[in-house]
Each structure stands twice: as structure tokens, then as C-alpha cells.
mmCIF file of C-alpha atoms in Angstrom:
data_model
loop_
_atom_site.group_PDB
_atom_site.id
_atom_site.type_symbol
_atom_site.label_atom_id
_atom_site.label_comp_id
_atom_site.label_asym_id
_atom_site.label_seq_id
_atom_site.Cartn_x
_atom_site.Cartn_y
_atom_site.Cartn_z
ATOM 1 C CA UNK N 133 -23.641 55.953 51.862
ATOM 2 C CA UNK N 134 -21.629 58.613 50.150
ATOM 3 C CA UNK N 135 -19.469 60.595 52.523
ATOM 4 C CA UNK N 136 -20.652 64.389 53.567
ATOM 5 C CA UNK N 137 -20.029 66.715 51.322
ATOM 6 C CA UNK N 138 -18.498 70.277 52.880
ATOM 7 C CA UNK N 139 -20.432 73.599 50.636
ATOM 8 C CA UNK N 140 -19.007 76.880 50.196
ATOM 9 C CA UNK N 141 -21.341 79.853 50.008
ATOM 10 C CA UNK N 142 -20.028 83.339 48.963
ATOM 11 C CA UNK N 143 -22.420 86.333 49.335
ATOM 12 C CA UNK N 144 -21.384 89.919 47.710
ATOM 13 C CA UNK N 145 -23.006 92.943 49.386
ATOM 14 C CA UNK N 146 -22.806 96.501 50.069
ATOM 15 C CA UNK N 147 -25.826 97.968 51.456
ATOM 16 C CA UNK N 148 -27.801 95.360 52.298
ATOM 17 C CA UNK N 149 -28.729 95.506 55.909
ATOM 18 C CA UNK N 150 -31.818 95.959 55.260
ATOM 19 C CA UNK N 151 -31.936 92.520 53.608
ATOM 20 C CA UNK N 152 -28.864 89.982 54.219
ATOM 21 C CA UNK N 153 -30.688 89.269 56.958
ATOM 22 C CA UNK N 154 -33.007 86.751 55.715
ATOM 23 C CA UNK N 155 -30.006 85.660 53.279
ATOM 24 C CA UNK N 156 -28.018 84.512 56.455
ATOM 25 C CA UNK N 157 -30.898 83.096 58.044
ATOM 26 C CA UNK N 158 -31.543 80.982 55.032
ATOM 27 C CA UNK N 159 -28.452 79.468 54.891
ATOM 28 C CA UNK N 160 -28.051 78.581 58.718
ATOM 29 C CA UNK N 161 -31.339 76.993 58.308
ATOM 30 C CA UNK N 162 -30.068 74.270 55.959
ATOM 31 C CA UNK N 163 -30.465 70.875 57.205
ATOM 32 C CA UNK N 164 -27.625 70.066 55.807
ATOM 33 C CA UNK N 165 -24.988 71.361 58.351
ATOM 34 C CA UNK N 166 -21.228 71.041 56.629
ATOM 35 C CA UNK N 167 -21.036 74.173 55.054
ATOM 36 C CA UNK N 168 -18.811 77.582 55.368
ATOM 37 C CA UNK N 169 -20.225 80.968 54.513
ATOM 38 C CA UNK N 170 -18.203 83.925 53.699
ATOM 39 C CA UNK N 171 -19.391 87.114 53.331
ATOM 40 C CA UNK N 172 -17.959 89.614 51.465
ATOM 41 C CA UNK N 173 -18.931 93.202 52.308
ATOM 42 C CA UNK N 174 -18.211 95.571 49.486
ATOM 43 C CA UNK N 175 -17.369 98.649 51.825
ATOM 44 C CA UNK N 176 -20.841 98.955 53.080
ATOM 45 C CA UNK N 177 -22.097 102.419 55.209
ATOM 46 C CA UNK N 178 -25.345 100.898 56.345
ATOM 47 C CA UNK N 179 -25.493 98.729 59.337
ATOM 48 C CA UNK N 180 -25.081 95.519 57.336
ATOM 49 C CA UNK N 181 -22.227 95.031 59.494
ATOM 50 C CA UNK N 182 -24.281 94.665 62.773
ATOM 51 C CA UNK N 183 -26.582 92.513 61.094
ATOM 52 C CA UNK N 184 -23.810 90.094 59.884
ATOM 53 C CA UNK N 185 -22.613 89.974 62.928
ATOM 54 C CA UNK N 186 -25.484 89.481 65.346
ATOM 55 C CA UNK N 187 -25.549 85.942 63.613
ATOM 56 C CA UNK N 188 -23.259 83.499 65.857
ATOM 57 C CA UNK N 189 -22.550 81.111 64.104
ATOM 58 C CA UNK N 190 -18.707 79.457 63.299
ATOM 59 C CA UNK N 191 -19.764 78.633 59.912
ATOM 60 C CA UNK N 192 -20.218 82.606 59.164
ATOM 61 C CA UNK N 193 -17.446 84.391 58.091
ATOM 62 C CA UNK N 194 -17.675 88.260 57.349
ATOM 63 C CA UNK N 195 -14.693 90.151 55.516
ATOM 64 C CA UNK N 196 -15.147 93.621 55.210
ATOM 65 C CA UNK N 197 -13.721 96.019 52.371
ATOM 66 C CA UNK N 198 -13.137 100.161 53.430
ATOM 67 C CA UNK N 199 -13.642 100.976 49.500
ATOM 68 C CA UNK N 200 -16.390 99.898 47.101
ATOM 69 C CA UNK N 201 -15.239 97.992 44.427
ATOM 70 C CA UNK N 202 -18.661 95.651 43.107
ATOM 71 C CA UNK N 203 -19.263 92.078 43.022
ATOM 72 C CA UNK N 204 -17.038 91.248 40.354
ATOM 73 C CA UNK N 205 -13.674 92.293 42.307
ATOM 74 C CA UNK N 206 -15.666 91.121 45.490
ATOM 75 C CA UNK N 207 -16.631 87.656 44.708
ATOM 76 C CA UNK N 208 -13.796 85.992 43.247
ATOM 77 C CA UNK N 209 -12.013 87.255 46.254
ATOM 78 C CA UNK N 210 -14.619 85.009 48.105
ATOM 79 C CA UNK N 211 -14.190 82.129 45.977
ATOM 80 C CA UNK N 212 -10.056 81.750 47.066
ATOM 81 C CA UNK N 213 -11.233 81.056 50.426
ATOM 82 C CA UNK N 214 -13.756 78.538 49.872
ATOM 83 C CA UNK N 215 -12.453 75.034 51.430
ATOM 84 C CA UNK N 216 -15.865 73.615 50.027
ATOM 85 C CA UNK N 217 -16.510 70.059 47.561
ATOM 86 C CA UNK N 218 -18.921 72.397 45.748
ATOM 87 C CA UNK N 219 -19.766 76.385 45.667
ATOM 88 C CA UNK N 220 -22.671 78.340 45.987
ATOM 89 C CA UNK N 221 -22.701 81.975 45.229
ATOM 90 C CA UNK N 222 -25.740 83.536 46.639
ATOM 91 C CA UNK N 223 -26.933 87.120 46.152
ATOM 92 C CA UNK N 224 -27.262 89.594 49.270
ATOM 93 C CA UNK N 225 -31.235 89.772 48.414
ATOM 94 C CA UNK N 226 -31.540 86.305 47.924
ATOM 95 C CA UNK N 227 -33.258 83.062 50.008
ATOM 96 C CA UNK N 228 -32.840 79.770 49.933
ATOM 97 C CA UNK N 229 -36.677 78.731 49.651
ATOM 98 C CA UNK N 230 -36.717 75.521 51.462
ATOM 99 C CA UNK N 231 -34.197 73.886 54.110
ATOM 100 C CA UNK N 232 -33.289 71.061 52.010
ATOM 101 C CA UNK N 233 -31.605 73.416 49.174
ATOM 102 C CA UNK N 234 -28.348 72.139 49.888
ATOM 103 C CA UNK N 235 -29.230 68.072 50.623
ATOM 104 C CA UNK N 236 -31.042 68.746 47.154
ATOM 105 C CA UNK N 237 -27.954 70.345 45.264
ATOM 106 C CA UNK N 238 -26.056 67.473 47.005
ATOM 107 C CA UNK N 239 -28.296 64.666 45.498
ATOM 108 C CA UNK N 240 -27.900 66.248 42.540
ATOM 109 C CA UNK N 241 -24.276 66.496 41.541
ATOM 110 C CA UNK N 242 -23.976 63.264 43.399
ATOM 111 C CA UNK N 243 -26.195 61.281 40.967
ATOM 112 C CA UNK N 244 -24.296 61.998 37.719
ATOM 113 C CA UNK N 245 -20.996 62.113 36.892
ATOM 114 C CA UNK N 246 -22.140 64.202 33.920
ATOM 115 C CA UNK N 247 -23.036 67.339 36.437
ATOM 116 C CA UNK N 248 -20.293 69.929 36.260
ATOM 117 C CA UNK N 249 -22.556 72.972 37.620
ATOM 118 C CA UNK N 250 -25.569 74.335 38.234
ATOM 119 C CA UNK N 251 -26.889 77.696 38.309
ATOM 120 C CA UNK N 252 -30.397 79.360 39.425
ATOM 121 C CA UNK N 253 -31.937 82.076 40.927
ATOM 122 C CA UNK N 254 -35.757 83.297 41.794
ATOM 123 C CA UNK N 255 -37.362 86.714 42.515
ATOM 124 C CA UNK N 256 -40.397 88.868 42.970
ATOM 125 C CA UNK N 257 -41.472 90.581 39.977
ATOM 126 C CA UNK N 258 -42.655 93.827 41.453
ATOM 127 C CA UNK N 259 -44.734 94.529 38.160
ATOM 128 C CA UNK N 260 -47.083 91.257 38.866
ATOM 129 C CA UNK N 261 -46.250 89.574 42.144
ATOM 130 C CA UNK N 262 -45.619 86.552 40.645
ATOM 131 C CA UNK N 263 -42.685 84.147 41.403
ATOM 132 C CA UNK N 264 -40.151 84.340 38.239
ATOM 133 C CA UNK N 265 -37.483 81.204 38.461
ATOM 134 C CA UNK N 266 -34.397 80.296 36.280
ATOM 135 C CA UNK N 267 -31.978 77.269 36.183
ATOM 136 C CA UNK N 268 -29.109 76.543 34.016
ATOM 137 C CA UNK N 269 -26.700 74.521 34.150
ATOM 138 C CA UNK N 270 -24.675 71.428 32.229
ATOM 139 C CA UNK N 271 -27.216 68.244 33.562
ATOM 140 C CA UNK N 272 -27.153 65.277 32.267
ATOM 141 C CA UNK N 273 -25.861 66.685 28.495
ATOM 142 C CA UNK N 274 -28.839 69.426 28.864
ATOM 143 C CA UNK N 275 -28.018 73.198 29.330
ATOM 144 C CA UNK N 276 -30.689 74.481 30.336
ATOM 145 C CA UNK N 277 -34.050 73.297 32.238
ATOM 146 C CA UNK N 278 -36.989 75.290 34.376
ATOM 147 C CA UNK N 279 -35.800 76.016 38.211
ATOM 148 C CA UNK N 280 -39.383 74.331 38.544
ATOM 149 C CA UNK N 281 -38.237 71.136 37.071
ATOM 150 C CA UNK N 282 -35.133 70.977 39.546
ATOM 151 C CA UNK N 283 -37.267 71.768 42.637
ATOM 152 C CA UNK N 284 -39.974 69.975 42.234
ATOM 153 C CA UNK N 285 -38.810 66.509 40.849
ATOM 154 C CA UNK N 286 -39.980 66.961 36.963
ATOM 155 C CA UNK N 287 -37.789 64.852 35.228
ATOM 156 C CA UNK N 288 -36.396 63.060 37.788
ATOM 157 C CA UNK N 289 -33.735 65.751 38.867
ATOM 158 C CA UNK N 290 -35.044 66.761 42.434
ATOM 159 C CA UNK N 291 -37.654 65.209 44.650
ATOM 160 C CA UNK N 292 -38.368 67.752 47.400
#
């Protein structure tokens, strides 16, 4: 059995209390437990603060800005304090859909040496209500395949 793998997750946000919410609770909710989470707030005036914080968990780990400076200043600065074996930057609005996201990603970069990253994302479109998914990434000499086809086992690249 391989050993545990440790993941980083960085989160961007400014403004987002009414939201990171469900972000946080997403990633505590992973089954698989070795992970650190920093949180980078952009210089926020909304009470995302408070709602970062009324998580208590040692994994969490909130660094606040006093001046607004976006996501790209914001996230790299999250990135030199990940202590991680892989990285996972995750959006302020985002969720991770199921609990095994992270035993998934794991299995995944595990089982080919080929895997150098991996990149996805889902929303709501507002327009239709429907589900809209991408995935990228360098798999198995491939650049790009359907966030369908890594969740749901097409293809042999997930099996949850």
C-alpha cells in the first residue's frame, strides 16, 4: 500500500461570506484526512472572516490581507505555504461534490507516472439550471477529457 499522501488546498476570496461556507465544509468533509487548507482572504469587508473562523479545525488556516489585491497576487501567495505532495486550488464559490474528491485525485496521480496535473471545475448555469463540468489536464498523453469521464469511471480514470 502506497504511503498517505499530504494535499494542499488554497482558496482566494474576498467577499464571500455568504458562500465559503459550504467551500470549507466541503473540504473538511473529505474522507481523506491528510490535508492543509489555507485560506487566503483578499481584504474582505463582509463577515467572511467570522465564517472562516467558526470552522475549528487545525487543518484550516486563514491569512487575511487589509488591501484588495485579486486572486492572482492572492493565490500564489497561498501556494509558498503549501507543505502538500499535491495542490488543489479551489474557488471561494466552489464544492467538492462528493467526499471521496481527494481519495479520487489520489488514485489518480498515483496510477500513472504520466500524470503531471489535473485541472476541473463545475457550476450552475443560471440561464438553464443545468450542471456545466470541465476537466483538463496532461493524463495519460491526453490533454483534455469530460469532468464526467474523471468522476464517473469512463475510461478507466475514476471509479466513484
Amino acid at each position: 500500500m502506497a504511503a498517505m499522501k499530504k494535499i494542499s488546498i488554497v482558496t482566494g476570496t474576498y467577499n464571500r461570506g455568504y458562500c465559503i461556507g459550504r467551500t470549507i465544509k466541503s473540504v473538511l468533509d473529505q474522507t481523506h484526512r491528510d490535508f492543509e487548507y489555507w485560506i487566503m482572504d483578499d481584504g474582505s469587508t463582509d463577515n467572511t472572516r467570522e465564517v472562516v473562523e467558526s470552522f475549528n479545525d487545525p487543518r484550516l488556516h486563514y491569512v487575511r490581507f487589509d488591501v484588495n489585491e485579486t486572486h492572482a497576487v492572492r493565490n500564489p501567495q497561498g501556494l509558498q505555504r503549501c507543505t502538500g505532495d499535491y495542490i488543489l486550488r479551489l474557488d471561494s464559490d466552489d464544492v467538492l461534490i462528493t467526499p471521496a474528491v481527494f481519495e479520487t485525485m489520489l488514485k489518480n496521480m498515483e496510477n500513472s507516472a504520466e500524470r503531471e496535473w489535473l485541472h476541473g471545475y463545475s457550476w450552475i448555469d443560471e440561464r438553464t439550471g443545468k450542471n456545466v463540468n470541465y476537466f483538463t489536464g496532461w493524463v495519460d498523453g491526453k490533454i483534455e477529457m469530460t469532468f464526467e469521464d474523471f468522476l464517473l469511471g469512463a475510461k478507466g480514470y475514476a471509479d466513484i
